Amino acid sequence: VKAAVLHGVDQPLLIEDIDIDEPRAGEVLVKTSATGVCHSDLHFIEGLYPSRFPVVLGHESAGVVEKIGEGVTNVVPGDRVVVAFVASCALCDNCVQGKPYLCTGGQTRHDRLSFGGENVTQFAGMSAFAEYQLISASACVPVPDDVPMEVAALVGCSVMTGVGAASNTARIEVGSTVAVVGCGGVGLNVIQGAIASGASRVIAVDMLENKLASAKEFGATDVVDAS
């Protein structure tokens, strides 16, 4: 399996052939169709976040189910899926208490990918910068056939981060006025999350004209050029 492998801080990603395990019970092998480069990936490359090397990064993706492990019932081979990087373990206290979004079971693994006999860290339980991903079945979210894969991939991180910030963290109420500072990938999805939550006025703030134009397309009622 070809993958973009990071061997150390500030090192280039090298396209190399790695070995990937067969899916075990509760696991799925997904053939990657599209993956985004999130700024969080760059943080790990730059050493701003710690990681064990070598590692295959990538956590914003979509693909097609290739194989399923024993007991998997939510998907079948051939299904088109978004891969959620916050898959729950179903075993930790938060999962058992019905709060899978606060899962502490951890998704980063160190023993399912290998390169030249050396274990390769599987980032976020995914490692989307590879031709195939070995993931938990709970990370698979089926998507309709008419959704382009490059669009579906964004749902795996930037969309759910932004929309979730608006609906779950800020808990925006109907009729609210909301200001969104920064209209990048996450900010744009905060805007549409605010609109979906019923905000009557959404003020987008940025320093770039193209981002403010995108903010209007995503539903902002007002824009402020902060430059």
PDB file of C-alpha atoms in Angstrom:
ATOM      1  CA  VAL A   1       0.000   0.000   0.000  1.00  0.00           C
ATOM      2  CA  LYS A   2       1.446   3.373  -0.973  1.00  0.00           C
ATOM      3  CA  ALA A   3       1.391   6.036   1.720  1.00  0.00           C
ATOM      4  CA  ALA A   4       2.911   9.441   2.475  1.00  0.00           C
ATOM      5  CA  VAL A   5       5.183   8.666   5.433  1.00  0.00           C
ATOM      6  CA  LEU A   6       6.567  11.296   7.814  1.00  0.00           C
ATOM      7  CA  HIS A   7       9.833  10.212   9.448  1.00  0.00           C
ATOM      8  CA  GLY A   8      10.486  13.268  11.614  1.00  0.00           C
ATOM      9  CA  VAL A   9       9.717  16.906  12.378  1.00  0.00           C
ATOM     10  CA  ASP A  10       9.998  19.199   9.348  1.00  0.00           C
ATOM     11  CA  GLN A  11      10.879  16.252   7.122  1.00  0.00           C
ATOM     12  CA  PRO A  12       9.287  15.834   3.679  1.00  0.00           C
ATOM     13  CA  LEU A  13       6.497  13.311   3.273  1.00  0.00           C
ATOM     14  CA  LEU A  14       7.914  10.323   1.394  1.00  0.00           C
ATOM     15  CA  ILE A  15       5.720   8.137  -0.809  1.00  0.00           C
ATOM     16  CA  GLU A  16       6.593   4.620   0.313  1.00  0.00           C
ATOM     17  CA  ASP A  17       5.133   1.119   0.292  1.00  0.00           C
ATOM     18  CA  ILE A  18       3.842   0.096   3.718  1.00  0.00           C
ATOM     19  CA  ASP A  19       2.134  -3.028   5.029  1.00  0.00           C
ATOM     20  CA  ILE A  20      -1.354  -2.818   6.489  1.00  0.00           C
ATOM     21  CA  ASP A  21      -3.114  -5.483   8.559  1.00  0.00           C
ATOM     22  CA  GLU A  22      -6.312  -7.238   7.555  1.00  0.00           C
ATOM     23  CA  PRO A  23      -9.423  -5.938   9.349  1.00  0.00           C
ATOM     24  CA  ARG A  24     -10.162  -7.605  12.677  1.00  0.00           C
ATOM     25  CA  ALA A  25     -13.541  -7.824  14.402  1.00  0.00           C
ATOM     26  CA  GLY A  26     -15.269  -4.449  14.286  1.00  0.00           C
ATOM     27  CA  GLU A  27     -12.863  -3.022  11.718  1.00  0.00           C
ATOM     28  CA  VAL A  28     -13.153  -1.968   8.082  1.00  0.00           C
ATOM     29  CA  LEU A  29     -10.639  -1.568   5.264  1.00  0.00           C
ATOM     30  CA  VAL A  30     -11.456   1.489   3.144  1.00  0.00           C
ATOM     31  CA  LYS A  31      -9.924   2.393  -0.209  1.00  0.00           C
ATOM     32  CA  THR A  32      -9.206   6.118  -0.053  1.00  0.00           C
ATOM     33  CA  SER A  33     -10.918   8.169  -2.771  1.00  0.00           C
ATOM     34  CA  ALA A  34     -10.215  11.699  -1.523  1.00  0.00           C
ATOM     35  CA  THR A  35      -8.476  13.290   1.424  1.00  0.00           C
ATOM     36  CA  GLY A  36      -7.947  16.863   2.535  1.00  0.00           C
ATOM     37  CA  VAL A  37      -4.898  18.466   4.111  1.00  0.00           C
ATOM     38  CA  CYS A  38      -6.007  19.972   7.415  1.00  0.00           C
ATOM     39  CA  HIS A  39      -3.870  22.551   9.185  1.00  0.00           C
ATOM     40  CA  SER A  40      -3.662  20.106  12.089  1.00  0.00           C
ATOM     41  CA  ASP A  41      -1.640  17.799   9.832  1.00  0.00           C
ATOM     42  CA  LEU A  42       0.813  20.651   9.301  1.00  0.00           C
ATOM     43  CA  HIS A  43       1.067  21.155  13.072  1.00  0.00           C
ATOM     44  CA  PHE A  44       2.315  17.581  13.442  1.00  0.00           C
ATOM     45  CA  ILE A  45       4.744  17.990  10.548  1.00  0.00           C
ATOM     46  CA  GLU A  46       6.114  21.170  12.131  1.00  0.00           C
ATOM     47  CA  GLY A  47       6.402  19.537  15.551  1.00  0.00           C
ATOM     48  CA  LEU A  48       3.868  21.812  17.241  1.00  0.00           C
ATOM     49  CA  TYR A  49       2.003  18.659  18.314  1.00  0.00           C
ATOM     50  CA  PRO A  50       3.926  15.554  19.435  1.00  0.00           C
ATOM     51  CA  SER A  51       3.918  12.333  17.432  1.00  0.00           C
ATOM     52  CA  ARG A  52       5.728   9.017  17.337  1.00  0.00           C
ATOM     53  CA  PHE A  53       7.632   8.502  14.083  1.00  0.00           C
ATOM     54  CA  PRO A  54       7.353   7.198  11.467  1.00  0.00           C
ATOM     55  CA  VAL A  55       3.720   8.202  11.050  1.00  0.00           C
ATOM     56  CA  VAL A  56       1.157   8.386   8.255  1.00  0.00           C
ATOM     57  CA  LEU A  57      -0.953  11.503   8.788  1.00  0.00           C
ATOM     58  CA  GLY A  58      -4.317  12.483   7.303  1.00  0.00           C
ATOM     59  CA  HIS A  59      -7.721  12.562   8.990  1.00  0.00           C
ATOM     60  CA  GLU A  60     -10.172  14.198   6.544  1.00  0.00           C
ATOM     61  CA  SER A  61     -11.246  11.658   3.964  1.00  0.00           C
ATOM     62  CA  ALA A  62     -13.817   9.617   2.109  1.00  0.00           C
ATOM     63  CA  GLY A  63     -13.566   6.309   0.310  1.00  0.00           C
ATOM     64  CA  VAL A  64     -15.108   2.966  -0.589  1.00  0.00           C
ATOM     65  CA  VAL A  65     -15.372  -0.004   1.763  1.00  0.00           C
ATOM     66  CA  GLU A  66     -13.077  -2.779   0.520  1.00  0.00           C
ATOM     67  CA  LYS A  67     -13.319  -5.385   3.307  1.00  0.00           C
ATOM     68  CA  ILE A  68     -15.103  -5.746   6.631  1.00  0.00           C
ATOM     69  CA  GLY A  69     -14.130  -7.623   9.768  1.00  0.00           C
ATOM     70  CA  GLU A  70     -16.213  -9.993  11.840  1.00  0.00           C
ATOM     71  CA  GLY A  71     -19.337  -8.498  13.369  1.00  0.00           C
ATOM     72  CA  VAL A  72     -19.496  -5.386  11.186  1.00  0.00           C
ATOM     73  CA  THR A  73     -23.098  -4.666  10.221  1.00  0.00           C
ATOM     74  CA  ASN A  74     -23.290  -0.926   9.471  1.00  0.00           C
ATOM     75  CA  VAL A  75     -21.472  -1.118   6.119  1.00  0.00           C
ATOM     76  CA  VAL A  76     -20.759  -3.657   3.376  1.00  0.00           C
ATOM     77  CA  PRO A  77     -18.048  -3.795   0.693  1.00  0.00           C
ATOM     78  CA  GLY A  78     -18.778  -1.233  -2.003  1.00  0.00           C
ATOM     79  CA  ASP A  79     -20.355   1.339   0.313  1.00  0.00           C
ATOM     80  CA  ARG A  80     -19.191   4.937  -0.127  1.00  0.00           C
ATOM     81  CA  VAL A  81     -18.301   6.419   3.260  1.00  0.00           C
ATOM     82  CA  VAL A  82     -16.981   9.468   5.030  1.00  0.00           C
ATOM     83  CA  VAL A  83     -14.354   8.461   7.576  1.00  0.00           C
ATOM     84  CA  ALA A  84     -14.892  10.173  10.936  1.00  0.00           C
ATOM     85  CA  PHE A  85     -11.663  10.806  12.826  1.00  0.00           C
ATOM     86  CA  VAL A  86     -13.535  10.885  16.145  1.00  0.00           C
ATOM     87  CA  ALA A  87     -14.709   7.282  16.053  1.00  0.00           C
ATOM     88  CA  SER A  88     -15.773   6.150  19.509  1.00  0.00           C
ATOM     89  CA  CYS A  89     -14.294   3.109  21.251  1.00  0.00           C
ATOM     90  CA  ALA A  90     -17.623   2.135  22.928  1.00  0.00           C
ATOM     91  CA  LEU A  91     -15.661   1.063  26.020  1.00  0.00           C
ATOM     92  CA  CYS A  92     -14.485   4.153  27.932  1.00  0.00           C
ATOM     93  CA  ASP A  93     -16.622   5.826  30.618  1.00  0.00           C
ATOM     94  CA  ASN A  94     -17.817   8.608  28.306  1.00  0.00           C
ATOM     95  CA  CYS A  95     -18.894   6.177  25.588  1.00  0.00           C
ATOM     96  CA  VAL A  96     -20.732   3.979  28.080  1.00  0.00           C
ATOM     97  CA  GLN A  97     -22.493   7.082  29.450  1.00  0.00           C
ATOM     98  CA  GLY A  98     -23.766   8.019  25.994  1.00  0.00           C
ATOM     99  CA  LYS A  99     -21.143  10.680  25.237  1.00  0.00           C
ATOM    100  CA  PRO A 100     -19.144   9.152  22.367  1.00  0.00           C
ATOM    101  CA  TYR A 101     -18.000  12.610  21.247  1.00  0.00           C
ATOM    102  CA  LEU A 102     -15.926  12.759  24.454  1.00  0.00           C
ATOM    103  CA  CYS A 103     -14.337   9.354  23.877  1.00  0.00           C
ATOM    104  CA  THR A 104     -11.039   8.935  25.728  1.00  0.00           C
ATOM    105  CA  GLY A 105     -10.298   5.506  24.284  1.00  0.00           C
ATOM    106  CA  GLY A 106      -7.851   7.021  21.824  1.00  0.00           C
ATOM    107  CA  GLN A 107      -7.656   6.373  18.114  1.00  0.00           C
ATOM    108  CA  THR A 108      -3.939   6.652  17.374  1.00  0.00           C
ATOM    109  CA  ARG A 109      -2.446   3.157  17.058  1.00  0.00           C
ATOM    110  CA  HIS A 110       1.100   1.932  16.616  1.00  0.00           C
ATOM    111  CA  ASP A 111       0.868  -1.738  15.638  1.00  0.00           C
ATOM    112  CA  ARG A 112      -1.359  -2.107  12.551  1.00  0.00           C
ATOM    113  CA  LEU A 113       0.845  -0.459   9.927  1.00  0.00           C
ATOM    114  CA  SER A 114       4.484  -1.277   9.254  1.00  0.00           C
ATOM    115  CA  PHE A 115       7.366  -0.283   6.999  1.00  0.00           C
ATOM    116  CA  GLY A 116      10.464  -2.417   6.588  1.00  0.00           C
ATOM    117  CA  GLY A 117       9.566  -4.378   9.700  1.00  0.00           C
ATOM    118  CA  GLU A 118       9.133  -1.206  11.774  1.00  0.00           C
ATOM    119  CA  ASN A 119       5.776  -0.171  13.234  1.00  0.00           C
ATOM    120  CA  VAL A 120       4.225   2.942  11.699  1.00  0.00           C
ATOM    121  CA  THR A 121       1.963   5.166  13.787  1.00  0.00           C
ATOM    122  CA  GLN A 122      -1.607   5.168  12.503  1.00  0.00           C
ATOM    123  CA  PHE A 123      -2.695   8.755  12.999  1.00  0.00           C
ATOM    124  CA  ALA A 124      -6.192   9.304  14.453  1.00  0.00           C
ATOM    125  CA  GLY A 125      -6.976   5.650  13.804  1.00  0.00           C
ATOM    126  CA  MET A 126      -7.049   6.493  10.091  1.00  0.00           C
ATOM    127  CA  SER A 127      -3.841   7.566   8.332  1.00  0.00           C
ATOM    128  CA  ALA A 128      -5.723   8.987   5.367  1.00  0.00           C
ATOM    129  CA  PHE A 129      -2.565   9.899   3.421  1.00  0.00           C
ATOM    130  CA  ALA A 130      -2.550   6.352   2.076  1.00  0.00           C
ATOM    131  CA  GLU A 131      -4.251   4.287  -0.597  1.00  0.00           C
ATOM    132  CA  TYR A 132      -6.096   2.284   2.067  1.00  0.00           C
ATOM    133  CA  GLN A 133      -7.217   2.963   5.639  1.00  0.00           C
ATOM    134  CA  LEU A 134      -7.817   0.395   8.371  1.00  0.00           C
ATOM    135  CA  ILE A 135     -10.450   1.930  10.627  1.00  0.00           C
ATOM    136  CA  SER A 136     -13.087   1.217  13.232  1.00  0.00           C
ATOM    137  CA  ALA A 137     -16.506   0.405  11.782  1.00  0.00           C
ATOM    138  CA  SER A 138     -17.927   3.152  14.001  1.00  0.00           C
ATOM    139  CA  ALA A 139     -15.903   5.659  11.949  1.00  0.00           C
ATOM    140  CA  CYS A 140     -17.774   4.805   8.738  1.00  0.00           C
ATOM    141  CA  VAL A 141     -20.607   7.139   7.757  1.00  0.00           C
ATOM    142  CA  PRO A 142     -22.332   6.121   4.487  1.00  0.00           C
ATOM    143  CA  VAL A 143     -22.882   8.884   1.924  1.00  0.00           C
ATOM    144  CA  PRO A 144     -25.210   9.013  -1.113  1.00  0.00           C
ATOM    145  CA  ASP A 145     -23.862   8.177  -4.551  1.00  0.00           C
ATOM    146  CA  ASP A 146     -24.478  11.707  -5.841  1.00  0.00           C
ATOM    147  CA  VAL A 147     -22.097  13.344  -3.340  1.00  0.00           C
ATOM    148  CA  PRO A 148     -18.633  13.850  -4.903  1.00  0.00           C
ATOM    149  CA  MET A 149     -15.897  12.201  -2.868  1.00  0.00           C
ATOM    150  CA  GLU A 150     -13.826  15.386  -2.674  1.00  0.00           C
ATOM    151  CA  VAL A 151     -16.840  17.070  -1.072  1.00  0.00           C
ATOM    152  CA  ALA A 152     -17.653  14.162   1.226  1.00  0.00           C
ATOM    153  CA  ALA A 153     -14.069  14.128   2.527  1.00  0.00           C
ATOM    154  CA  LEU A 154     -14.449  17.638   3.946  1.00  0.00           C
ATOM    155  CA  VAL A 155     -17.345  16.498   6.108  1.00  0.00           C
ATOM    156  CA  GLY A 156     -14.864  14.336   8.010  1.00  0.00           C
ATOM    157  CA  CYS A 157     -13.194  17.324   9.672  1.00  0.00           C
ATOM    158  CA  SER A 158     -13.830  20.939   8.645  1.00  0.00           C
ATOM    159  CA  VAL A 159     -17.597  20.628   8.213  1.00  0.00           C
ATOM    160  CA  MET A 160     -18.332  18.782  11.438  1.00  0.00           C
ATOM    161  CA  THR A 161     -15.856  20.941  13.361  1.00  0.00           C
ATOM    162  CA  GLY A 162     -17.467  24.195  12.238  1.00  0.00           C
ATOM    163  CA  VAL A 163     -21.090  23.092  12.332  1.00  0.00           C
ATOM    164  CA  GLY A 164     -20.506  21.304  15.635  1.00  0.00           C
ATOM    165  CA  ALA A 165     -18.979  24.449  17.136  1.00  0.00           C
ATOM    166  CA  ALA A 166     -22.128  26.367  16.243  1.00  0.00           C
ATOM    167  CA  SER A 167     -24.743  23.804  17.229  1.00  0.00           C
ATOM    168  CA  ASN A 168     -23.121  21.820  20.058  1.00  0.00           C
ATOM    169  CA  THR A 169     -20.559  24.139  21.660  1.00  0.00           C
ATOM    170  CA  ALA A 170     -22.027  27.626  21.196  1.00  0.00           C
ATOM    171  CA  ARG A 171     -25.575  26.222  21.081  1.00  0.00           C
ATOM    172  CA  ILE A 172     -26.746  29.106  18.940  1.00  0.00           C
ATOM    173  CA  GLU A 173     -30.422  29.850  19.446  1.00  0.00           C
ATOM    174  CA  VAL A 174     -33.071  30.920  16.962  1.00  0.00           C
ATOM    175  CA  GLY A 175     -32.911  34.658  16.319  1.00  0.00           C
ATOM    176  CA  SER A 176     -29.338  35.056  17.559  1.00  0.00           C
ATOM    177  CA  THR A 177     -26.772  37.461  16.146  1.00  0.00           C
ATOM    178  CA  VAL A 178     -23.449  35.718  15.561  1.00  0.00           C
ATOM    179  CA  ALA A 179     -19.992  37.020  14.666  1.00  0.00           C
ATOM    180  CA  VAL A 180     -17.539  34.632  13.009  1.00  0.00           C
ATOM    181  CA  VAL A 181     -13.931  35.838  13.026  1.00  0.00           C
ATOM    182  CA  GLY A 182     -11.908  34.074  10.349  1.00  0.00           C
ATOM    183  CA  CYS A 183     -13.565  32.568   7.283  1.00  0.00           C
ATOM    184  CA  GLY A 184     -11.364  29.638   6.390  1.00  0.00           C
ATOM    185  CA  GLY A 185     -12.592  26.069   6.072  1.00  0.00           C
ATOM    186  CA  VAL A 186     -13.824  25.829   9.656  1.00  0.00           C
ATOM    187  CA  GLY A 187     -15.137  29.396   9.839  1.00  0.00           C
ATOM    188  CA  LEU A 188     -17.286  28.955   6.741  1.00  0.00           C
ATOM    189  CA  ASN A 189     -18.868  25.913   8.324  1.00  0.00           C
ATOM    190  CA  VAL A 190     -19.479  27.816  11.555  1.00  0.00           C
ATOM    191  CA  ILE A 191     -21.415  30.264   9.379  1.00  0.00           C
ATOM    192  CA  GLN A 192     -23.615  27.613   7.817  1.00  0.00           C
ATOM    193  CA  GLY A 193     -23.987  25.934  11.213  1.00  0.00           C
ATOM    194  CA  ALA A 194     -25.198  29.230  12.667  1.00  0.00           C
ATOM    195  CA  ILE A 195     -27.712  29.652   9.846  1.00  0.00           C
ATOM    196  CA  ALA A 196     -28.921  26.073  10.296  1.00  0.00           C
ATOM    197  CA  SER A 197     -29.356  26.756  14.025  1.00  0.00           C
ATOM    198  CA  GLY A 198     -31.658  29.675  13.256  1.00  0.00           C
ATOM    199  CA  ALA A 199     -29.397  32.714  13.659  1.00  0.00           C
ATOM    200  CA  SER A 200     -31.038  35.784  12.149  1.00  0.00           C
ATOM    201  CA  ARG A 201     -27.806  37.692  11.571  1.00  0.00           C
ATOM    202  CA  VAL A 202     -24.347  36.255  10.910  1.00  0.00           C
ATOM    203  CA  ILE A 203     -21.455  38.704  10.665  1.00  0.00           C
ATOM    204  CA  ALA A 204     -18.359  37.336   8.931  1.00  0.00           C
ATOM    205  CA  VAL A 205     -15.005  38.966   9.698  1.00  0.00           C
ATOM    206  CA  ASP A 206     -11.845  38.414   7.652  1.00  0.00           C
ATOM    207  CA  MET A 207      -9.028  40.288   5.929  1.00  0.00           C
ATOM    208  CA  LEU A 208      -9.289  38.665   2.501  1.00  0.00           C
ATOM    209  CA  GLU A 209     -11.909  39.608  -0.078  1.00  0.00           C
ATOM    210  CA  ASN A 210     -12.189  36.095  -1.507  1.00  0.00           C
ATOM    211  CA  LYS A 211     -12.939  34.649   1.931  1.00  0.00           C
ATOM    212  CA  LEU A 212     -15.585  37.285   2.598  1.00  0.00           C
ATOM    213  CA  ALA A 213     -17.138  36.468  -0.772  1.00  0.00           C
ATOM    214  CA  SER A 214     -17.234  32.793   0.214  1.00  0.00           C
ATOM    215  CA  ALA A 215     -18.767  33.759   3.556  1.00  0.00           C
ATOM    216  CA  LYS A 216     -21.689  35.361   1.714  1.00  0.00           C
ATOM    217  CA  GLU A 217     -22.149  32.185  -0.326  1.00  0.00           C
ATOM    218  CA  PHE A 218     -22.287  30.180   2.911  1.00  0.00           C
ATOM    219  CA  GLY A 219     -25.023  32.406   4.325  1.00  0.00           C
ATOM    220  CA  ALA A 220     -23.389  35.375   6.074  1.00  0.00           C
ATOM    221  CA  THR A 221     -25.765  38.335   6.213  1.00  0.00           C
ATOM    222  CA  ASP A 222     -22.984  40.885   6.807  1.00  0.00           C
ATOM    223  CA  VAL A 223     -19.246  40.964   6.138  1.00  0.00           C
ATOM    224  CA  VAL A 224     -16.511  43.048   7.763  1.00  0.00           C
ATOM    225  CA  ASP A 225     -13.112  43.593   6.150  1.00  0.00           C
ATOM    226  CA  ALA A 226     -10.765  43.686   9.149  1.00  0.00           C
ATOM    227  CA  SER A 227      -7.754  44.812   7.123  1.00  0.00           C
TER     228      SER A 227
END
